[in-house]
């Protein structure tokens, strides 16, 4: 009975390809997020969505685009993948308040 | 510019003893501080938080202390158990003017090993 789920768990692909990572939450939360954990282990926010509106967008290349078909889903599309995109991507969700965010298990992306 | 720093990449503690994980921050405008625990191949799991208006929050074996003047917080685990072995992330957050959540800013994490 997973609260925040992501697919796929592992993704290996070639440079230049376009790929998507899916995220679903069954917690009824209003806000969903995408984080990137790079090789230096920093967890950094990429996007968040609240009621289908993008409310945070850090300095992320426009090759990355979040898509939210409904409140329970926030998918991450990546175009023209580059070597530096290799990382673990975590989806998360939260209520507007309190501050706790619930994370998915992560998607390990390797770009060759 | 690291706003949240965890200067110890690893910590090893004997079972039953106290584990103390430290975290420093630079932005005095943070409203909340949180600790997350992460096992390998899993996402971070929320552990405990503290509001900037408090100096201590306790939940079972876990206590977080906040020293605002020193811009320092610590997580105490007493007694430590082998199942506590994980990476612990410190995170800080500002609330936006409208009351919505701001970004969670994470430290690099400290890997805790609790030896039986």
Tab-separated table of C-alpha atoms in Angstrom:
chain	number	residue	atom	x	y	z
A	1	UNK	CA	0.000	0.000	0.000
A	2	UNK	CA	2.658	2.449	-1.177
A	3	UNK	CA	2.067	6.110	-0.410
A	4	UNK	CA	4.342	7.598	-3.089
A	5	UNK	CA	5.366	5.348	-5.961
A	6	UNK	CA	7.679	5.907	-8.909
A	7	UNK	CA	8.267	3.986	-12.108
A	8	UNK	CA	10.627	2.839	-13.345
A	9	UNK	CA	12.964	2.124	-10.467
A	10	UNK	CA	15.963	1.893	-12.803
A	11	UNK	CA	16.428	3.527	-16.168
A	12	UNK	CA	19.461	3.083	-18.414
A	13	UNK	CA	19.439	4.969	-21.675
A	14	UNK	CA	21.615	6.558	-24.345
A	15	UNK	CA	22.531	10.205	-24.663
A	16	UNK	CA	20.074	12.162	-26.753
A	17	UNK	CA	17.066	9.999	-25.912
A	18	UNK	CA	13.829	11.281	-24.413
A	19	UNK	CA	12.497	9.538	-21.307
A	20	UNK	CA	9.765	9.892	-18.699
A	21	UNK	CA	9.539	8.984	-15.042
A	22	UNK	CA	6.116	8.560	-13.478
A	23	UNK	CA	5.061	9.411	-9.946
A	24	UNK	CA	1.816	8.721	-8.149
A	25	UNK	CA	0.706	9.457	-4.591
A	26	UNK	CA	-2.345	8.039	-2.843
A	27	UNK	CA	-2.151	10.328	0.186
A	28	UNK	CA	-4.534	12.964	-1.115
A	29	UNK	CA	-1.811	15.592	-0.874
A	30	UNK	CA	-2.067	18.927	-2.615
A	31	UNK	CA	1.565	19.397	-3.559
A	32	UNK	CA	4.022	17.144	-5.349
A	33	UNK	CA	7.760	17.583	-5.966
A	34	UNK	CA	10.671	16.296	-7.961
A	35	UNK	CA	14.149	16.177	-6.442
A	36	UNK	CA	17.485	15.234	-7.951
A	37	UNK	CA	20.215	13.545	-5.920
A	38	UNK	CA	23.475	13.898	-7.802
A	39	UNK	CA	26.776	12.064	-7.467
A	40	UNK	CA	27.764	14.341	-4.575
A	41	UNK	CA	24.653	13.118	-2.737
A	42	UNK	CA	22.980	16.512	-2.576
A	43	UNK	CA	19.194	16.335	-2.711
A	44	UNK	CA	17.989	19.372	-4.646
A	45	UNK	CA	14.476	20.486	-5.475
A	46	UNK	CA	13.656	20.633	-9.174
A	47	UNK	CA	9.920	21.315	-9.337
A	48	UNK	CA	6.813	21.378	-7.263
A	49	UNK	CA	3.161	21.397	-8.318
A	50	UNK	CA	0.217	22.587	-6.280
A	51	UNK	CA	-3.229	22.049	-7.776
A	52	UNK	CA	-1.715	21.689	-11.248
A	53	UNK	CA	0.208	24.923	-10.955
A	54	UNK	CA	3.965	25.032	-11.031
A	55	UNK	CA	4.940	26.965	-7.939
A	56	UNK	CA	8.661	26.312	-7.686
A	57	UNK	CA	11.045	25.964	-10.583
A	58	UNK	CA	14.712	26.037	-9.663
A	59	UNK	CA	17.418	26.599	-12.275
A	60	UNK	CA	16.655	23.409	-14.133
A	61	UNK	CA	17.274	23.088	-17.882
A	62	UNK	CA	14.130	23.350	-19.957
A	63	UNK	CA	14.841	19.836	-21.221
A	64	UNK	CA	13.121	18.808	-17.998
A	65	UNK	CA	9.382	19.301	-17.912
A	66	UNK	CA	6.941	18.192	-15.228
A	67	UNK	CA	3.484	17.070	-16.311
A	68	UNK	CA	0.591	16.676	-13.890
A	69	UNK	CA	-2.491	15.007	-15.404
A	70	UNK	CA	-4.251	15.163	-12.024
A	71	UNK	CA	-3.579	15.896	-8.369
A	72	UNK	CA	-2.286	12.393	-7.683
A	73	UNK	CA	0.309	12.307	-10.461
A	74	UNK	CA	3.392	14.315	-11.342
A	75	UNK	CA	5.451	12.883	-14.179
A	76	UNK	CA	8.896	14.071	-15.201
A	77	UNK	CA	9.782	14.246	-18.891
A	78	UNK	CA	13.386	14.648	-19.932
A	79	UNK	CA	14.341	15.472	-23.517
A	80	UNK	CA	17.739	15.042	-25.156
A	81	UNK	CA	19.303	13.284	-22.186
A	82	UNK	CA	22.874	14.212	-21.279
A	83	UNK	CA	25.539	12.371	-19.292
A	84	UNK	CA	25.151	14.860	-16.440
A	85	UNK	CA	21.519	13.896	-16.030
A	86	UNK	CA	22.624	10.619	-14.456
A	87	UNK	CA	21.346	10.758	-10.895
A	88	UNK	CA	18.646	9.461	-8.598
A	89	UNK	CA	15.359	11.284	-9.009
A	90	UNK	CA	12.925	11.356	-6.111
A	91	UNK	CA	9.294	12.280	-6.206
A	92	UNK	CA	7.635	13.593	-3.040
A	93	UNK	CA	4.283	14.915	-1.904
A	94	UNK	CA	2.927	16.955	0.992
A	95	UNK	CA	-0.032	18.817	2.318
A	96	UNK	CA	0.180	22.581	2.081
A	97	UNK	CA	0.702	22.428	5.823
A	98	UNK	CA	2.343	20.845	7.823
A	99	UNK	CA	5.816	20.747	6.417
A	100	UNK	CA	6.390	17.027	6.122
A	101	UNK	CA	7.145	15.681	2.676
A	102	UNK	CA	6.759	12.012	1.821
A	103	UNK	CA	9.237	10.608	-0.663
A	104	UNK	CA	9.017	7.884	-3.258
A	105	UNK	CA	11.697	5.188	-3.535
A	106	UNK	CA	13.639	6.986	-6.259
A	107	UNK	CA	14.430	6.330	-9.913
A	108	UNK	CA	18.049	5.623	-10.721
A	109	UNK	CA	18.799	7.119	-14.122
A	110	UNK	CA	22.006	6.248	-15.938
A	111	UNK	CA	22.777	7.995	-19.201
A	112	UNK	CA	25.431	6.280	-21.324
B	1	UNK	CA	26.607	27.971	-1.434
B	2	UNK	CA	25.537	25.323	1.020
B	3	UNK	CA	22.844	26.727	3.256
B	4	UNK	CA	22.582	23.482	5.214
B	5	UNK	CA	25.758	21.660	6.178
B	6	UNK	CA	26.378	18.277	7.689
B	7	UNK	CA	30.107	18.202	8.186
B	8	UNK	CA	30.401	14.603	9.325
B	9	UNK	CA	29.888	12.211	6.419
B	10	UNK	CA	29.793	9.231	8.758
B	11	UNK	CA	29.352	8.265	12.404
B	12	UNK	CA	29.832	4.912	14.104
B	13	UNK	CA	28.209	4.172	17.473
B	14	UNK	CA	27.843	1.151	19.705
B	15	UNK	CA	24.370	-0.260	20.221
B	16	UNK	CA	22.718	1.183	23.312
B	17	UNK	CA	24.805	4.347	23.308
B	18	UNK	CA	23.773	7.814	22.197
B	19	UNK	CA	24.089	8.914	18.568
B	20	UNK	CA	24.461	12.652	17.978
B	21	UNK	CA	24.130	13.945	14.445
B	22	UNK	CA	24.934	17.576	13.809
B	23	UNK	CA	23.757	20.121	11.293
B	24	UNK	CA	24.644	23.776	10.708
B	25	UNK	CA	22.813	26.320	8.622
B	26	UNK	CA	23.509	29.799	7.328
B	27	UNK	CA	20.089	31.317	6.671
B	28	UNK	CA	18.505	32.768	9.802
B	29	UNK	CA	15.145	33.014	7.989
B	30	UNK	CA	14.439	29.290	8.030
B	31	UNK	CA	11.139	28.469	9.737
B	32	UNK	CA	11.380	24.699	10.109
B	33	UNK	CA	14.102	22.144	10.405
B	34	UNK	CA	13.598	18.501	9.638
B	35	UNK	CA	15.472	15.244	9.842
B	36	UNK	CA	14.999	12.523	7.284
B	37	UNK	CA	16.305	8.982	7.417
B	38	UNK	CA	17.252	7.082	4.297
B	39	UNK	CA	17.939	3.401	3.808
B	40	UNK	CA	19.765	2.192	0.663
B	41	UNK	CA	17.562	1.997	-2.433
B	42	UNK	CA	14.697	3.766	-0.649
B	43	UNK	CA	13.469	7.324	-0.526
B	44	UNK	CA	14.075	9.554	2.503
B	45	UNK	CA	11.591	9.063	5.344
B	46	UNK	CA	10.544	11.892	7.615
B	47	UNK	CA	11.789	11.391	11.149
B	48	UNK	CA	11.274	14.494	13.254
B	49	UNK	CA	11.028	18.251	12.856
B	50	UNK	CA	11.304	21.400	14.903
B	51	UNK	CA	9.909	24.851	14.431
B	52	UNK	CA	12.303	27.774	14.629
B	53	UNK	CA	10.387	29.092	17.653
B	54	UNK	CA	11.274	26.029	19.711
B	55	UNK	CA	14.576	24.729	21.006
B	56	UNK	CA	13.702	21.102	21.573
B	57	UNK	CA	11.362	18.483	20.186
B	58	UNK	CA	11.215	14.917	21.396
B	59	UNK	CA	9.636	11.832	19.860
B	60	UNK	CA	10.438	8.555	21.566
B	61	UNK	CA	14.137	7.798	21.191
B	62	UNK	CA	14.652	10.824	18.941
B	63	UNK	CA	15.227	14.378	20.145
B	64	UNK	CA	16.118	17.373	18.039
B	65	UNK	CA	17.764	20.404	19.622
B	66	UNK	CA	17.886	23.803	17.975
B	67	UNK	CA	20.372	26.529	18.880
B	68	UNK	CA	19.328	29.527	16.829
B	69	UNK	CA	22.111	31.809	17.990
B	70	UNK	CA	24.670	29.269	16.796
B	71	UNK	CA	22.585	28.299	13.735
B	72	UNK	CA	23.030	24.707	14.778
B	73	UNK	CA	20.772	21.748	15.299
B	74	UNK	CA	21.407	18.230	16.401
B	75	UNK	CA	19.566	14.934	16.408
B	76	UNK	CA	20.028	12.672	19.421
B	77	UNK	CA	19.110	9.009	19.259
B	78	UNK	CA	19.010	7.237	22.618
B	79	UNK	CA	19.476	4.341	22.868
B	80	UNK	CA	20.876	3.631	19.418
B	81	UNK	CA	19.797	0.407	17.737
B	82	UNK	CA	21.300	-1.460	14.756
B	83	UNK	CA	18.100	-0.703	12.795
B	84	UNK	CA	18.950	2.983	13.089
B	85	UNK	CA	21.855	2.453	10.691
B	86	UNK	CA	21.020	4.674	7.725
B	87	UNK	CA	21.885	8.014	6.161
B	88	UNK	CA	20.381	10.951	8.050
B	89	UNK	CA	19.600	14.142	6.170
B	90	UNK	CA	19.099	17.470	7.845
B	91	UNK	CA	16.769	19.833	5.966
B	92	UNK	CA	15.570	23.391	6.446
B	93	UNK	CA	12.581	25.229	5.086
B	94	UNK	CA	11.120	28.680	4.849
B	95	UNK	CA	7.412	29.272	4.620
B	96	UNK	CA	6.271	31.505	1.792
B	97	UNK	CA	4.402	34.729	2.514
B	98	UNK	CA	1.098	33.106	1.564
B	99	UNK	CA	1.678	30.324	4.089
B	100	UNK	CA	2.601	27.687	1.535
B	101	UNK	CA	5.750	25.611	1.868
B	102	UNK	CA	9.020	26.871	0.561
B	103	UNK	CA	11.820	24.672	-0.683
B	104	UNK	CA	13.312	21.977	1.497
B	105	UNK	CA	17.055	22.614	1.529
B	106	UNK	CA	18.956	19.435	2.346
B	107	UNK	CA	22.391	18.773	3.784
B	108	UNK	CA	24.618	16.079	2.261
B	109	UNK	CA	23.717	13.540	4.892
B	110	UNK	CA	25.549	11.628	7.628
B	111	UNK	CA	25.819	7.870	7.425
B	112	UNK	CA	25.165	6.373	10.860
B	113	UNK	CA	26.370	2.859	11.638
B	114	UNK	CA	25.190	1.309	14.880
B	115	UNK	CA	27.295	-1.697	15.801
B	116	UNK	CA	25.748	-4.566	17.812
